[in-house]
Coordinates of C-alpha atoms in Angstrom, one line a residue:
X1 CA 125.4 82.6 108.7
X2 CA 122.7 80.0 107.8
X3 CA 123.8 76.5 108.4
X4 CA 123.3 73.8 105.7
X5 CA 120.3 71.5 106.3
X6 CA 121.1 68.2 107.8
X7 CA 120.2 65.4 105.4
X8 CA 118.4 62.5 107.1
X9 CA 120.2 59.2 107.2
X10 CA 117.6 57.6 104.9
X11 CA 118.2 60.3 102.3
X12 CA 121.9 59.9 102.4
X13 CA 121.7 56.5 100.8
X14 CA 120.9 58.0 97.5
X15 CA 124.3 59.6 97.5
X16 CA 126.1 56.3 97.5
X17 CA 127.8 56.1 94.2
X18 CA 126.9 53.3 91.8
X19 CA 128.8 52.5 88.7
X20 CA 127.8 55.2 86.2
X21 CA 129.3 57.1 83.3
X22 CA 129.3 60.3 85.5
X23 CA 131.7 61.0 88.4
X24 CA 132.0 63.8 90.8
X25 CA 128.4 64.7 90.5
X26 CA 125.7 63.9 93.0
X27 CA 123.0 61.6 91.7
X28 CA 120.2 64.1 92.2
X29 CA 121.8 66.6 89.8
X30 CA 119.6 66.6 86.7
X31 CA 122.2 66.9 84.0
X32 CA 125.4 65.1 85.1
X33 CA 128.4 65.7 82.9
X34 CA 130.2 62.8 81.4
X35 CA 133.6 61.8 82.8
X36 CA 136.2 61.3 80.1
X37 CA 138.0 59.0 82.5
X38 CA 135.0 56.7 82.8
X39 CA 134.1 57.0 79.1
X40 CA 137.6 55.9 78.2
X41 CA 137.4 53.0 80.5
X42 CA 134.1 51.9 79.1
X43 CA 135.4 52.1 75.5
X44 CA 138.4 49.9 76.4
X45 CA 136.4 47.2 78.1
X46 CA 136.0 45.3 74.8
X47 CA 138.9 44.9 72.4
X48 CA 138.3 46.4 68.9
X49 CA 137.0 43.9 66.4
X50 CA 139.2 42.7 63.5
X51 CA 139.2 44.4 60.1
X52 CA 137.5 41.4 58.6
X53 CA 134.7 41.6 61.2
X54 CA 134.2 45.3 60.6
X55 CA 134.2 44.8 56.8
X56 CA 131.6 42.1 57.1
X57 CA 129.3 44.4 59.0
X58 CA 129.9 47.3 56.6
X59 CA 129.1 45.0 53.6
X60 CA 125.6 44.4 54.9
X61 CA 125.1 47.9 56.2
X62 CA 126.3 49.7 53.0
X63 CA 124.1 47.5 50.8
X64 CA 121.0 48.3 52.9
X65 CA 121.8 52.0 53.1
X66 CA 122.4 52.5 49.3
X67 CA 119.3 50.5 48.3
X68 CA 117.3 52.4 50.9
X69 CA 118.5 55.7 49.4
X70 CA 117.6 54.5 45.9
X71 CA 114.1 53.6 46.9
X72 CA 113.7 56.9 48.7
X73 CA 114.0 58.5 45.2
X74 CA 110.6 57.0 44.4
X75 CA 108.9 59.1 47.2
X76 CA 106.2 61.1 45.5
X77 CA 106.7 59.3 42.2
X78 CA 105.1 55.9 42.7
X79 CA 102.6 54.6 40.2
X80 CA 99.8 54.7 42.8
X81 CA 99.7 56.2 46.3
X82 CA 99.7 52.8 48.0
X83 CA 102.8 51.7 46.2
X84 CA 104.4 55.1 46.8
X85 CA 104.0 54.5 50.5
X86 CA 105.0 50.9 50.3
X87 CA 108.3 51.7 48.7
X88 CA 109.0 54.5 51.2
X89 CA 108.4 52.0 54.0
X90 CA 110.8 49.5 52.5
X91 CA 113.4 52.3 52.2
X92 CA 112.9 53.3 55.9
X93 CA 113.3 49.7 56.9
X94 CA 116.5 49.3 55.0
X95 CA 118.0 52.6 56.3
X96 CA 117.0 51.5 59.9
X97 CA 118.9 48.2 59.4
X98 CA 121.9 50.2 58.2
X99 CA 121.8 52.5 61.2
X100 CA 121.7 49.6 63.6
X101 CA 124.7 48.0 61.8
X102 CA 126.7 51.2 61.6
X103 CA 126.1 51.9 65.3
X104 CA 127.3 48.4 66.2
X105 CA 130.3 48.7 63.9
X106 CA 131.2 52.1 65.5
X107 CA 131.0 50.7 69.0
X108 CA 133.0 47.6 68.0
X109 CA 135.9 49.3 66.3
X110 CA 136.6 51.8 69.0
X111 CA 137.4 54.8 66.8
X112 CA 134.5 57.0 67.8
X113 CA 132.8 56.7 64.5
X114 CA 129.0 56.8 64.6
X115 CA 126.3 56.1 62.0
X116 CA 126.5 59.5 60.5
X117 CA 130.3 59.2 60.0
X118 CA 129.9 55.9 58.2
X119 CA 127.1 57.1 56.0
X120 CA 128.2 60.7 55.2
X121 CA 131.9 61.0 55.7
X122 CA 133.3 58.1 53.7
X123 CA 134.5 58.4 50.1
X124 CA 133.2 56.1 47.4
X125 CA 136.1 53.6 47.6
X126 CA 135.3 52.8 51.3
X127 CA 131.8 51.7 50.6
X128 CA 131.5 48.0 50.1
X129 CA 127.9 47.5 49.0
X130 CA 127.0 45.1 46.2
X131 CA 126.9 46.9 42.9
X132 CA 123.3 46.1 42.1
X133 CA 121.9 48.4 44.8
X134 CA 123.6 51.5 43.5
X135 CA 122.2 51.2 39.9
X136 CA 119.7 53.8 38.9
X137 CA 116.1 52.8 39.6
X138 CA 115.0 52.7 36.0
X139 CA 111.3 52.1 35.6
X140 CA 109.0 50.4 38.2
X141 CA 109.6 47.0 36.8
X142 CA 113.4 47.3 37.3
X143 CA 112.9 48.7 40.8
X144 CA 110.6 45.9 41.8
X145 CA 112.8 43.1 40.3
X146 CA 115.9 44.4 42.0
X147 CA 114.0 44.5 45.3
X148 CA 113.0 40.9 44.8
X149 CA 116.5 39.6 43.8
X150 CA 118.3 41.4 46.5
X151 CA 115.9 41.0 49.4
X152 CA 115.5 37.3 48.7
X153 CA 119.3 37.1 49.2
X154 CA 119.1 39.4 52.2
X155 CA 116.5 37.1 53.8
X156 CA 118.7 34.1 53.6
X157 CA 121.6 36.1 55.1
X158 CA 119.6 37.3 58.1
X159 CA 118.4 33.8 58.8
X160 CA 121.9 32.5 58.8
X161 CA 123.1 35.4 61.0
X162 CA 120.7 34.3 63.8
X163 CA 123.5 32.0 65.0
X164 CA 126.3 34.6 64.7
X165 CA 129.0 34.6 67.4
X166 CA 128.5 38.4 67.3
X167 CA 125.6 38.7 69.7
X168 CA 124.6 42.2 68.6
X169 CA 124.7 41.2 65.0
X170 CA 122.5 38.2 65.8
X171 CA 120.0 40.5 67.5
X172 CA 119.9 42.8 64.5
X173 CA 119.4 39.9 62.2
X174 CA 116.5 38.6 64.3
X175 CA 114.7 41.9 64.0
X176 CA 115.6 42.6 60.4
X177 CA 114.4 39.2 59.0
X178 CA 110.8 40.0 59.9
X179 CA 111.0 43.2 57.8
X180 CA 112.8 41.5 55.0
X181 CA 110.2 38.8 54.7
X182 CA 107.6 41.5 54.0
X183 CA 110.0 43.1 51.4
X184 CA 110.3 39.8 49.6
X185 CA 106.6 39.2 49.6
X186 CA 105.8 42.7 48.3
X187 CA 108.3 42.4 45.5
X188 CA 107.3 38.8 44.7
X189 CA 103.7 39.7 44.3
X190 CA 104.5 42.5 41.8
X191 CA 107.0 40.4 40.0
X192 CA 104.4 37.8 39.2
X193 CA 101.7 40.4 38.5
X194 CA 103.8 42.3 36.0
X195 CA 105.7 39.3 34.6
X196 CA 102.6 37.4 33.8
X197 CA 100.5 40.5 33.0
X198 CA 100.1 42.4 29.8
X199 CA 102.6 42.2 26.9
X200 CA 104.0 45.6 27.9
X201 CA 104.5 44.7 31.6
X202 CA 106.0 41.3 30.6
X203 CA 108.4 42.9 28.2
X204 CA 109.5 45.5 30.9
X205 CA 110.1 42.7 33.5
X206 CA 112.1 40.6 31.1
X207 CA 114.2 43.6 30.1
X208 CA 114.8 44.3 33.8
X209 CA 115.8 40.7 34.4
X210 CA 118.2 40.7 31.5
X211 CA 119.8 43.8 32.9
X212 CA 120.0 42.9 36.6
X213 CA 120.7 39.1 36.5
X214 CA 124.5 39.5 35.8
X215 CA 124.8 41.5 39.0
X216 CA 123.5 38.7 41.1
X217 CA 126.8 36.9 40.7
X218 CA 128.4 39.3 43.1
X219 CA 126.1 38.2 45.9
X220 CA 128.0 34.9 46.0
X221 CA 131.5 35.9 44.8
X222 CA 134.4 35.3 47.2
X223 CA 135.7 38.1 49.4
X224 CA 139.1 38.2 51.0
X225 CA 137.7 38.1 54.5
X226 CA 135.3 35.2 54.1
X227 CA 137.6 32.6 55.6
X228 CA 138.3 34.5 58.8
X229 CA 134.7 35.6 59.4
X230 CA 133.3 32.1 58.8
X231 CA 135.9 30.5 61.0
X232 CA 135.2 32.8 63.9
X233 CA 131.4 32.3 63.5
X234 CA 130.6 35.9 62.7
X235 CA 128.6 35.0 59.6
X236 CA 128.4 32.6 56.7
X237 CA 130.4 32.7 53.5
X238 CA 127.9 34.3 51.2
X239 CA 128.5 31.7 48.5
X240 CA 126.9 29.2 50.9
X241 CA 123.6 31.0 50.5
X242 CA 123.3 30.6 46.8
X243 CA 121.4 27.3 46.7
X244 CA 118.7 28.6 49.1
X245 CA 118.5 31.8 47.1
X246 CA 118.1 30.0 43.8
X247 CA 115.5 27.7 45.3
X248 CA 113.5 30.8 46.3
X249 CA 114.0 32.9 43.2
X250 CA 113.9 30.5 40.3
X251 CA 110.4 29.0 40.9
X252 CA 108.9 32.5 41.2
X253 CA 110.5 33.8 38.1
X254 CA 109.1 30.7 36.3
X255 CA 105.6 31.6 37.6
X256 CA 106.2 35.1 36.3
X257 CA 106.9 33.6 32.9
X258 CA 110.3 35.2 32.8
X259 CA 113.3 33.6 31.1
X260 CA 116.6 33.3 33.1
X261 CA 119.5 34.8 31.2
X262 CA 122.6 32.8 30.6
X263 CA 125.3 33.4 33.2
X264 CA 128.3 35.3 31.9
X265 CA 131.8 35.8 33.2
X266 CA 130.9 39.3 34.4
X267 CA 131.2 39.8 38.2
X268 CA 130.7 43.3 39.6
X269 CA 133.1 44.3 42.5
X270 CA 131.2 46.8 44.6
X271 CA 132.0 44.7 47.7
X272 CA 135.6 45.4 47.1
X273 CA 135.1 49.2 46.8
X274 CA 135.1 49.2 43.0
X275 CA 132.0 51.0 41.9
X276 CA 130.4 52.1 38.7
X277 CA 129.9 55.6 37.5
X278 CA 126.5 55.9 39.2
X279 CA 127.8 55.6 42.7
X280 CA 129.6 58.9 42.8
X281 CA 126.5 60.8 41.7
X282 CA 124.5 59.0 44.4
X283 CA 127.0 59.9 47.1
X284 CA 127.2 63.5 45.9
X285 CA 123.5 63.9 46.6
X286 CA 123.3 61.8 49.7
X287 CA 126.3 63.4 51.4
X288 CA 125.7 66.9 50.2
X289 CA 124.8 68.5 53.5
X290 CA 127.8 67.0 55.4
X291 CA 130.2 68.0 52.6
X292 CA 128.8 71.6 52.6
X293 CA 128.8 71.9 56.4
X294 CA 131.4 69.5 57.8
X295 CA 130.8 68.3 61.4
X296 CA 127.6 70.3 61.7
X297 CA 125.4 69.6 64.7
X298 CA 121.6 70.1 64.8

């Protein structure tokens, strides 16, 4: 019977177990299996976040995802190739931001939900995006103006989240604000170009502003969780961002020769899960594959 080779003392050091997520497997095995015991311990190291904290993350993530999906509908339909690519890149940035937030939310709540579960396995009433982003794209003027109004708000939010007590959220904000500044610049340039352009382009931009402006009130409307998240330092109350947003938006709309509509009592409630008729159609398309093949793996 052949005896097993003697492992030199210097080689034995590599077998000393270090803290890993794999147990009972020597370190030189290429594909160690996960230990459910270790995984469970890792998942319980941090207490799950509060419902208010989770909802705050989802409000931002859902708004980015839904707008990203809407912009993806322009792929192959842009007015010129350069703008087709530009809108697609903005969509990819927004979906990337949503993915980062969903991943963080899933790790924080401790219920084994990942980014795909948040995006594809939730019903309409569990989405808490602002209503503006779920509206149909309309023409190019409407799409551009919505991008300007929303990303100008999003930029102020990311800047404020730099100092979040949620370290992971602060890191996501620091990365995302760089992308969002480009989104604002791109939409700003086109808003001025079309608003102060031909009679036709001006009329389309004014019509888009009249349609979209009432939905901006929801950016700053109160949410039930605002007090808790602000007190714990997770993020600002969104109403605190209105002054900075208006200081950025109003001067540019003036340069674009667009007239600001009068504010009405209308306030959309997408943040509270109350969506318009367009949201269900959007989700039916976006979630089709997961609905047809639940829990599929690729």
